[in-house]
XYZ file of C-alpha atoms in Angstrom:
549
model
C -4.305 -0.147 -20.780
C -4.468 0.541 -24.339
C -1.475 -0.511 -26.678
C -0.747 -0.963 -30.043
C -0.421 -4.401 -32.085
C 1.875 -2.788 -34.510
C 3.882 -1.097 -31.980
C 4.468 -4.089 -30.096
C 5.699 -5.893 -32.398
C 8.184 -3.218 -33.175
C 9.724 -3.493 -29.993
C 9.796 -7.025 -29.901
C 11.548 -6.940 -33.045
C 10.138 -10.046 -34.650
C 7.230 -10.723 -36.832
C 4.727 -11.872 -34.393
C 1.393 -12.648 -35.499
C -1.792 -10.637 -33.999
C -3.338 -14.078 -32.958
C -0.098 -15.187 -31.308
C -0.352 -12.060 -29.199
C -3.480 -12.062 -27.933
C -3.172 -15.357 -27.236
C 0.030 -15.682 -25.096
C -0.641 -12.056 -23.090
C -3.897 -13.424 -20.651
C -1.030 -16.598 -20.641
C 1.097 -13.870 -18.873
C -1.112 -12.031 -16.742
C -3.250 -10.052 -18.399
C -6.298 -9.719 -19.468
C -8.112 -9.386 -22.545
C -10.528 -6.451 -22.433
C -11.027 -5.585 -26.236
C -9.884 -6.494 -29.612
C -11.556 -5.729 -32.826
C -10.877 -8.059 -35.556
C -8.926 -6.078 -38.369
C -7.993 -3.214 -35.308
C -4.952 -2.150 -34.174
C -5.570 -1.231 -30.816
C -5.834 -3.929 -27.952
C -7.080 -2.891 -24.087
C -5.552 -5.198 -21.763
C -6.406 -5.420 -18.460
C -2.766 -6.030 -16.362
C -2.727 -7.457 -12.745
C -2.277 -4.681 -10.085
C 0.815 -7.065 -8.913
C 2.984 -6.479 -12.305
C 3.162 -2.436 -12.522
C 6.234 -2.950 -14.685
C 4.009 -4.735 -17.697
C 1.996 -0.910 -17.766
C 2.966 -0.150 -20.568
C 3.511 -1.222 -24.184
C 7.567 -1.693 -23.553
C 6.788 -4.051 -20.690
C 4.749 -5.882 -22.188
C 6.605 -6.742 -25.136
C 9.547 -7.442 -22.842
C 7.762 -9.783 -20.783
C 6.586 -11.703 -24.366
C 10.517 -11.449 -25.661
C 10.974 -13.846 -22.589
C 7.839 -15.867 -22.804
C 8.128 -16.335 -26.809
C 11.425 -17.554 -26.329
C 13.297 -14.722 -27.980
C 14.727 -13.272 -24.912
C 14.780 -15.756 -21.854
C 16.004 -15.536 -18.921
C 17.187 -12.434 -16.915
C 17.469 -9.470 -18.837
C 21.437 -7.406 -18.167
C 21.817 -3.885 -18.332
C 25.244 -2.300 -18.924
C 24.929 0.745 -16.472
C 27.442 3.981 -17.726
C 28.638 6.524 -15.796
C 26.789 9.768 -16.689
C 28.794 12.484 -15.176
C 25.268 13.701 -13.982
C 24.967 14.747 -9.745
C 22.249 15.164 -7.774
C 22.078 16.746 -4.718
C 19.109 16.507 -1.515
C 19.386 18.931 0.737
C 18.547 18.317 4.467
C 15.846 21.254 4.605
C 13.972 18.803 1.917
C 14.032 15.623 3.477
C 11.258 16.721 6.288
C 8.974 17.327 3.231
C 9.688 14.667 0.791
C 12.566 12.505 2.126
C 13.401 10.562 -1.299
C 14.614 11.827 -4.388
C 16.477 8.747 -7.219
C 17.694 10.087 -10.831
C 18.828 8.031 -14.084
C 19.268 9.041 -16.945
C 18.734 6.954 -20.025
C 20.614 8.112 -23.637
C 20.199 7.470 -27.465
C 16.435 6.899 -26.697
C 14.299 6.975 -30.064
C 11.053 8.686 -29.188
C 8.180 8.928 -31.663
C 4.585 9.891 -31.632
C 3.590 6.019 -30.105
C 6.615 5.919 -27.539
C 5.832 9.619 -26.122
C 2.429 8.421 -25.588
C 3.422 4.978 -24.381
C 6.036 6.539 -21.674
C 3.381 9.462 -19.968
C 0.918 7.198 -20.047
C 3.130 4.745 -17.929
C 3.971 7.458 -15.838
C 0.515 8.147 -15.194
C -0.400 4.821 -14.473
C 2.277 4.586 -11.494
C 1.409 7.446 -10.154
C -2.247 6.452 -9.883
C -1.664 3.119 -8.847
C 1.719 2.802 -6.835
C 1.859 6.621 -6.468
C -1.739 5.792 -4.861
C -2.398 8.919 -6.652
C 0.779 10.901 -5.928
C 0.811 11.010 -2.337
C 2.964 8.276 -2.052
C 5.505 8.851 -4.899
C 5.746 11.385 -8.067
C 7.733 10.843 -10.971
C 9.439 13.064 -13.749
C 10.896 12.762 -17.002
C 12.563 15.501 -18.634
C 15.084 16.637 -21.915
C 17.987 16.076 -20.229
C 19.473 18.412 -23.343
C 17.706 21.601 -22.363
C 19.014 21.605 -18.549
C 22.890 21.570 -17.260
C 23.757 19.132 -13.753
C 24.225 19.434 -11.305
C 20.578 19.325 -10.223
C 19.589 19.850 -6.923
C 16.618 18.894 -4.693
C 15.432 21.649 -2.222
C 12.610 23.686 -0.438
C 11.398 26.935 -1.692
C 9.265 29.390 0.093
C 5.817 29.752 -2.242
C 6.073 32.875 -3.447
C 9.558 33.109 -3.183
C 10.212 32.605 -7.176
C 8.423 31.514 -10.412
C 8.945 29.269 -13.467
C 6.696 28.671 -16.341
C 5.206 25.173 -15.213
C 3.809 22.514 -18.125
C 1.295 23.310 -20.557
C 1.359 26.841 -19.570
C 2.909 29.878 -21.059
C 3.869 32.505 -18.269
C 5.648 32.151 -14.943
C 3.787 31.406 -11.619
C 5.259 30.996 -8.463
C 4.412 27.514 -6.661
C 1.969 29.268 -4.451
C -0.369 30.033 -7.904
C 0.389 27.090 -9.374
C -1.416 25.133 -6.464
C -4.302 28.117 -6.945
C -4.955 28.605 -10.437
C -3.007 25.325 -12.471
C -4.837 22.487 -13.316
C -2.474 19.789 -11.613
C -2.130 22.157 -9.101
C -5.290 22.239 -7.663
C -5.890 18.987 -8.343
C -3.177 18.060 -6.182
C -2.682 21.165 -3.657
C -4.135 18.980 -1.525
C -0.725 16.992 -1.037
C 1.107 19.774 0.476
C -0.988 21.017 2.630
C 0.442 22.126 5.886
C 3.760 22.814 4.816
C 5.416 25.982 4.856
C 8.099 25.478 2.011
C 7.615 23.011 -1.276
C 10.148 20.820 -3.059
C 11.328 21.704 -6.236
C 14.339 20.606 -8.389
C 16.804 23.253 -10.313
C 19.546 23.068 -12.298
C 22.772 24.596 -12.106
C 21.512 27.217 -13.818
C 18.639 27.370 -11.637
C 16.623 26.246 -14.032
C 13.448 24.378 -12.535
C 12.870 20.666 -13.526
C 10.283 19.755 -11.151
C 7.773 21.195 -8.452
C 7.028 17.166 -7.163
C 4.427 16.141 -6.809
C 2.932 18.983 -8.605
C 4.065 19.378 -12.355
C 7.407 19.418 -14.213
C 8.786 22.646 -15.388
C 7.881 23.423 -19.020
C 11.326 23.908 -20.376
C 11.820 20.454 -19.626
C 9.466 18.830 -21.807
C 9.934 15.752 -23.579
C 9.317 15.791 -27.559
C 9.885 13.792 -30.462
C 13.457 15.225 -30.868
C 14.438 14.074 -27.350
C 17.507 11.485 -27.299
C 18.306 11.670 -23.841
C 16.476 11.507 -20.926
C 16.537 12.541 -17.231
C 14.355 10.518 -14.724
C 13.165 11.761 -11.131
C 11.217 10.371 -8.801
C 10.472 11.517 -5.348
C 8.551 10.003 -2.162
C 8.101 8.948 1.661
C 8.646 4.996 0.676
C 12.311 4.251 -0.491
C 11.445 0.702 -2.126
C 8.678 2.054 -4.034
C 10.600 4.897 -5.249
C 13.432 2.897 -5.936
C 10.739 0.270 -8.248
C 9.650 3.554 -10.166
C 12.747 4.539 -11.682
C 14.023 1.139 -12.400
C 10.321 0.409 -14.173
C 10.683 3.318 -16.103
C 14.314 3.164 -17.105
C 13.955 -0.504 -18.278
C 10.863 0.684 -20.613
C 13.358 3.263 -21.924
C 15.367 0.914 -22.677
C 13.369 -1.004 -24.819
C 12.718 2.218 -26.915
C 16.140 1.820 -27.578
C 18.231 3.899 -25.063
C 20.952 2.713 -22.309
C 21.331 3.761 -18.854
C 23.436 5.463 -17.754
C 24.005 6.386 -13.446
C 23.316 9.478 -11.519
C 25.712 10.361 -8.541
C 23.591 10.982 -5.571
C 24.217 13.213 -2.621
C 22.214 13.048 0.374
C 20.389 9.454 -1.050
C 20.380 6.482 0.599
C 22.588 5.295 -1.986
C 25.690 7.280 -3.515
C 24.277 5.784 -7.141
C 21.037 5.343 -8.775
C 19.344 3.550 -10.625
C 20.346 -0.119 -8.929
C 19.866 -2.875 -11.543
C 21.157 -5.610 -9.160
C 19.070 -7.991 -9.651
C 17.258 -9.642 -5.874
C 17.783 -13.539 -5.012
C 15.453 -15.906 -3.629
C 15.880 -19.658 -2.839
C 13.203 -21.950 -2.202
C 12.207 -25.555 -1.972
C 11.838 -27.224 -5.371
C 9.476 -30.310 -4.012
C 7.440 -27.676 -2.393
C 7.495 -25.640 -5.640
C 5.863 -28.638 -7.357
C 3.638 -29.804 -4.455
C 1.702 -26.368 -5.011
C 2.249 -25.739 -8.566
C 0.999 -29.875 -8.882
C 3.701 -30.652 -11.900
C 6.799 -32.549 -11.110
C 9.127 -30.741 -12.542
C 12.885 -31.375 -12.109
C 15.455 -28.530 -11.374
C 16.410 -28.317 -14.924
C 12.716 -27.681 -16.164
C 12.143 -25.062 -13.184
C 14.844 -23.189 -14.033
C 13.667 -22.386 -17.974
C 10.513 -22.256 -16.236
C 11.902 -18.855 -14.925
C 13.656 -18.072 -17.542
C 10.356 -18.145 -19.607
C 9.385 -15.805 -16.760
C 11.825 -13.020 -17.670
C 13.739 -14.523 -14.584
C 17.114 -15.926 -13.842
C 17.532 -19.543 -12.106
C 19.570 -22.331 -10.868
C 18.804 -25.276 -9.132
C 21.304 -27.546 -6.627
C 19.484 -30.565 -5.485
C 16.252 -29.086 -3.817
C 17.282 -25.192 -3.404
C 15.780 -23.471 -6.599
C 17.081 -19.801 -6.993
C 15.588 -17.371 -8.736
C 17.511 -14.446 -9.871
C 14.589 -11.054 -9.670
C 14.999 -8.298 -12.050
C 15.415 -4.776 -10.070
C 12.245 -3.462 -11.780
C 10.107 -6.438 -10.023
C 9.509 -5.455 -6.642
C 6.218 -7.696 -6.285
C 8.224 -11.109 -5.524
C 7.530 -10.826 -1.397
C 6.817 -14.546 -0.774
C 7.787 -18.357 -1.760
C 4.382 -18.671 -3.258
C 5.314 -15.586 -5.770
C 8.369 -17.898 -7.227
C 6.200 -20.764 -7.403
C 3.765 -18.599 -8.866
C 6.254 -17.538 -11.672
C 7.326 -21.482 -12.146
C 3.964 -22.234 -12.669
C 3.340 -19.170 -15.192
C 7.020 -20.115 -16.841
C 5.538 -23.578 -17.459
C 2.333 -22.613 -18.844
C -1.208 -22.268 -17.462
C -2.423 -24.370 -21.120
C -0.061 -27.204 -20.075
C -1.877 -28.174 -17.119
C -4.699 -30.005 -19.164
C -8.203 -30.949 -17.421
C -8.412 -33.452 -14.577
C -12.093 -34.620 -13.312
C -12.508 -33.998 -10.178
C -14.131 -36.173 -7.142
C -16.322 -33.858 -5.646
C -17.489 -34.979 -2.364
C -21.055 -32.605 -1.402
C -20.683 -30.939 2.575
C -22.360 -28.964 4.180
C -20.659 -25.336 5.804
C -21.303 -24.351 9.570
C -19.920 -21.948 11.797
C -16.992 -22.364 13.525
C -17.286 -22.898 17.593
C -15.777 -19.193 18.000
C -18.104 -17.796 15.739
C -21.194 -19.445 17.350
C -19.585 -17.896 20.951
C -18.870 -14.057 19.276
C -22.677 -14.928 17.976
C -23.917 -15.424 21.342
C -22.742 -12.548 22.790
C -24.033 -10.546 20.359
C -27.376 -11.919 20.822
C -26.587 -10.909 24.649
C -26.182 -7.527 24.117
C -28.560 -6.682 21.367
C -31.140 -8.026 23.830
C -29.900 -5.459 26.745
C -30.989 -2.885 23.907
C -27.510 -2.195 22.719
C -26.934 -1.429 18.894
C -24.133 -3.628 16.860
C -21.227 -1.515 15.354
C -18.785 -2.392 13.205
C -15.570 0.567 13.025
C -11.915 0.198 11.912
C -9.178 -1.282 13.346
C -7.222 1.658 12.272
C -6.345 4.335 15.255
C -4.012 6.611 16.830
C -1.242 6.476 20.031
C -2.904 9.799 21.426
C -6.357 7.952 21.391
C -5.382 4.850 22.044
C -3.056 5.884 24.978
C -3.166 9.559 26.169
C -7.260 10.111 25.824
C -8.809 7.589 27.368
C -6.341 6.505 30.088
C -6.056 2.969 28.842
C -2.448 1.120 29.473
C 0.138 1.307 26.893
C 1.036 -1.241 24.936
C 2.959 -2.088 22.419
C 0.876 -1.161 18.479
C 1.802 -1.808 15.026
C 2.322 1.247 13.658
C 1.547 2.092 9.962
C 4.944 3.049 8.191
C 3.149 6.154 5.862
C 0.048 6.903 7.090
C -2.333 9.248 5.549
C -3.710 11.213 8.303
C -3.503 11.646 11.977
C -6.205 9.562 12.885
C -4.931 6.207 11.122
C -1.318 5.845 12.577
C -1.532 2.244 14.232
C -3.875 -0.407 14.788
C -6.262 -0.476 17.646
C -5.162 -2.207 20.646
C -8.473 -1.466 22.617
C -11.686 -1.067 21.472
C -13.105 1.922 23.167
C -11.485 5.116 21.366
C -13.161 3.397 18.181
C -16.479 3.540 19.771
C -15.863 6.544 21.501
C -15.317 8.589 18.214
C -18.948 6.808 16.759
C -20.159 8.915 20.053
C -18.229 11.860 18.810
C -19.963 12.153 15.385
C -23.070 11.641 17.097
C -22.952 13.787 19.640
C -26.002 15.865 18.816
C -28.564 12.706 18.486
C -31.167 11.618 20.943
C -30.001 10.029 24.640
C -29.459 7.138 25.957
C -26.891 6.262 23.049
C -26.350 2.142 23.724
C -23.577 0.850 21.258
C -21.187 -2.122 21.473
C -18.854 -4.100 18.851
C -16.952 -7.526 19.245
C -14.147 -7.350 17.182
C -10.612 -7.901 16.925
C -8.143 -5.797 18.667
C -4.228 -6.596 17.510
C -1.740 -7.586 20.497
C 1.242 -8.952 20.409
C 0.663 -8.630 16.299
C -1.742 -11.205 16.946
C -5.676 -10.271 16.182
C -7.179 -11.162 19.543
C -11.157 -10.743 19.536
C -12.538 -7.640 22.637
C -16.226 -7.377 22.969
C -16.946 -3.064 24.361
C -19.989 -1.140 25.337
C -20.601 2.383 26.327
C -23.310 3.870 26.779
C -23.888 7.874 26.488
C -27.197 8.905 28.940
C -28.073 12.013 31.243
C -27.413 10.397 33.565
C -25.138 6.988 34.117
C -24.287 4.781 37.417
C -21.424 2.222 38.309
C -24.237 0.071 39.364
C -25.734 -0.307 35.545
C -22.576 -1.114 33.690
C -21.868 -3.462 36.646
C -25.007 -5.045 36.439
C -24.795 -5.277 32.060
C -21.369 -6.253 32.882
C -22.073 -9.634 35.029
C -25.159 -9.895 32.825
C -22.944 -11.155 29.867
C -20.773 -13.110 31.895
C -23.535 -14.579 33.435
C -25.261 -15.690 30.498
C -21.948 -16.696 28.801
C -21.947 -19.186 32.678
C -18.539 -17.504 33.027
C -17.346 -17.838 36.852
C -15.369 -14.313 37.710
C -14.690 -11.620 40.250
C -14.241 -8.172 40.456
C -11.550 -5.707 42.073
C -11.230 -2.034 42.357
C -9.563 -0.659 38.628
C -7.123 2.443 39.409
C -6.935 3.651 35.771
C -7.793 7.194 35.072
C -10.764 6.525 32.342
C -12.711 6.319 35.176
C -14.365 8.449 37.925
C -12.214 7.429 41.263
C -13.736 4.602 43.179
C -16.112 3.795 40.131
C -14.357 1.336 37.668
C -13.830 -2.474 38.572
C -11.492 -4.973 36.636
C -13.080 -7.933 35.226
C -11.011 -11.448 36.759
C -11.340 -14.759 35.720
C -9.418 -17.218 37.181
C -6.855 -15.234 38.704
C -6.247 -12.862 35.173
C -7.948 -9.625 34.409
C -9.867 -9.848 30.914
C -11.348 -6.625 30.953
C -12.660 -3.809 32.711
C -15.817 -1.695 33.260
C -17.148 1.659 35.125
C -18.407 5.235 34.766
C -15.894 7.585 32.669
C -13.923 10.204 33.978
C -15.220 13.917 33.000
C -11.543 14.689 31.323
C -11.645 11.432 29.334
C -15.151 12.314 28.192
C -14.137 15.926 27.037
C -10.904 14.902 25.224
C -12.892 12.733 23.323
C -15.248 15.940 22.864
C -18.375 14.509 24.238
C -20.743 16.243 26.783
C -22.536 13.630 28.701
C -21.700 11.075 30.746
C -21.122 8.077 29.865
C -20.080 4.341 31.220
C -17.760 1.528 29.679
C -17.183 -2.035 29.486
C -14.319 -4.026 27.877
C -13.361 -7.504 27.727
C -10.977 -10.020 26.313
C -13.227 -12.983 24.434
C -10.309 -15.122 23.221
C -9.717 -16.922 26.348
C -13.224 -17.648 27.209
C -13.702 -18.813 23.927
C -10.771 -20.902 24.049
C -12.199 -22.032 27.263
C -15.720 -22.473 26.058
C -15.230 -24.362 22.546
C -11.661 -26.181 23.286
C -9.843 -24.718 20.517
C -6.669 -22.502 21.316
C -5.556 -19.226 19.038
């Protein structure tokens, strides 16, 4: 990002010299792109993990703490507003969250107005992942009247004169003709009504994730200021408006609450700050400095955190607007940061030369490979990323239990594979219209039990395909791996009746194998035959090299 020296300092509210600066920032965690000696402008490169430093009021924050001026966990005297907001149910199957503050008395200039879209911009690229995962507005809150209220509008069904623009469109032209809107039409496709947010007057705010309503626009005169953000993921929602609040802040304003109706919570924004209590001897076995509780806890401070310590249990009090503190390791992370990367000093290290091999399971997964390459199949690689109807309803396979991806992006990525064949089936989907026999295989992990547990498959699309030859490439393998096994007769509907066998070893199935049933083949789209085998690998390797998963 690209901030200014002067206006830094301006916020910080101390004479800080240039050098000091770009000194203590990559300290920090960031990085140091550009500086021209005698220039005002800096581009620092921030950490994807501190979204709340994107901008020039978090980053002189986070130096108010680390310089000293400021330690310690930062308050924030919430007001009531005597602003509502209302989500309606018809809105929550199209964009379930909506969270409002509003932040007064803020003192906006030329640098801040920059400053705060450009933040805005950077969290929608980045935890937005480019809007589709949260949008965010901020509006006069002078030129609108509460309540405001979240709902669904039919696309032509009204008009408002949308940012940067000068005549009303309805939401249907704005996804045609606007530039946001085509740029990001893309988000609401399939839908048959969009989200917008009006005032009382019915007044429109926001067409999210589109573009905020012109009349709404934020200018130099601006004092107060109404926040929105909308989205499918409530804790990253939540993290927007409390980052951009707290950068308000620093520009001078307070906050002050929005009653919510139809929210998860009945007020936003949440400034209670998140607690997390971990081991101070394993705090300074990783970090490597004995600290005691007492030096931790400034440590923290120094951090922009709060902290206690009793004994061995080291708190740290979070600030609401860091939401990337997930682990133990991040508080020893911010100990060690809070101490200071430049106190650590040089130590010589014994270095001891050795020489890397692979590990007994890799030389196994190797082996097979080598195995089936030499039968003449061809090596694939494909994502764990599926779908239940794939997984499940297509090919006939047993269900099991999946991890299921909490906001996935399309219909073809909503769990993780639990068998290997509808990944390699859809390879024979796309390439449907090449050349026969088509011979590919993949070992790879599969996830069971939420455990990655590695499958070795092969199909094979021909003109024509027997039990016989996927029975015979089938024993083949386990053959060669000197596997001892037997086979019984496999029920499941995948395959042609009488023509699919279950692979047992000592007693357990590990797999199975046979000639695909005609439906299975045409859900998956695919007009020729073709034959299957799958098997579990972890327990023969476990078998074969000793070593247990």
């Amino acid at each position: 990002m690209n901030t200014s020296y002067k206006d830094t300092v301006r916020i910080i509210g101390r004479d800080v010299p240039i050098e000091t600066v770009l000194k203590e920032v990559p300290l920090l965690g960031g990085v140091l792109d550009e500086h021209e000696e005698g220039s005002d402008a800096t581009a620092i490169a921030l950490f994807p993990n501190r979204p709340d430093m994107y901008s020039a009021e978090g980053i002189a924050r986070g130096l108010k703490a680390f310089l000293g001026f400021e330690p310690g966990l930062k308050s924030y005297d919430i007001e009531e507003s005597g602003v509502k907001a209302i989500v309606t149910d018809e809105v929550k199957a199209i964009r379930p969250y909506f969270m409002a503050a509003v932040v007064k008395g803020v003192s906006i200039d030329d640098q801040a107005l920059k400053s705060v879209m450009e933040l805005q911009e950077k969290l929608h690229t980045t935890l937005g992942r480019k809007r589709s995962k949260l949008a965010i507005g901020v509006h006069d809150l002078d030129k609108v009247v509460p309540p405001f209220t979240f709902r669904a509008v039919d696309p032509d069904g009204m008009s408002f004169v949308p940012l940067t623009k000068t005549e009303a469109m309805t939401p249907r032209e704005i996804l045609e003709k606007h530039e946001k809107g085509k740029a990001f039409a893309h988000l609401l496709d399939g839908y048959e009504k969009y989200p917008m947010i009006f005032d009382a007057n019915g007044d429109v705010l926001s067409f999210p994730p589109i573009i905020n309503g012109a009349q709404t626009t934020v200018t130099v005169n601006t004092r107060n200021i109404f926040i929105d953000v909308t989205g499918f993921d409530e804790k990253s929602v939540e993290s927007s408006l409390n980052i951009v609040a707290a950068a308000l802040v620093e520009r001078g304003g307070h906050i002050c609450s929005v009653e919510m109706e139809g929210a998860p919570k009945k007020v936003y924004p949440d400034f209670t700050p998140a607690e997390r209590t971990v081991s101070l001897a394993a705090c300074n076995a990783v970090n490597g400095i004995p600290l005691t509780g007492e030096e931790a806890v400034k440590a923290l401070e120094r951090s922009g955190m709060g902290g206690k310590c009793d004994g061995d249990r080291l708190t740290a009090y979070i600030p609401a607007y860091r939401f990337d503190i997930l682990h133990d390791a991040d508080i020893y992370e911010e100990v060690a940061v809070g101490y200071g990367f430049e106190k650590y000093g040089m130590k010589k290290m014994n270095v001891t030369q050795t020489f890397g091999k692979l590990l007994p399971e890799t030389t196994f997964s190797e082996n097979v490979k080598d195995i089936m390459v030499g039968m003449g199949y061809m090596e694939l690689t494909t994502l764990t990323l599926s779908n239940e109807r794939e997984e499940f309803e297509i090919s006939g396979l047993p269900v099991v239990d999946v991890v299921k991806v909490k906001n996935p992006i399309t219909e073809d990525h909503t769990c993780l594979r639990a068998y290997m064949m509808p990944s390699l089936m859809r390879i024979l989907r796309h390439n449907k219209n090449r050349d026969l026999p088509q011979k590919i295989f993949e070992v790879g992990y599969v996830i069971r039990d939420t455990k990655c547990v590695t499958h070795l498959c092969a199909l094979q699309a021909a003109s024509r395909t027997s039990f016989t030859e996927i029975k015979s490439v089938t024993e083949s393998v386990l053959r060669e791996l000197n596997v001892e096994y037997s086979i019984s007769l496999c029920d499941l509907s995948t395959f042609l009746p009488g023509r699919g066998a279950y692979i047992e070893v000592e007693g357990e199935r590990i797999g199975f194998f046979g000639e695909m049933s005609p439906k299975c083949i045409t859900d998956f789209e695919l007009t020729h035959p073709v034959m299957m085998m799958e098997m579990v690998l972890t327990d023969l390797i476990a078998k074969k090299t000793g070593r247990l998963f």
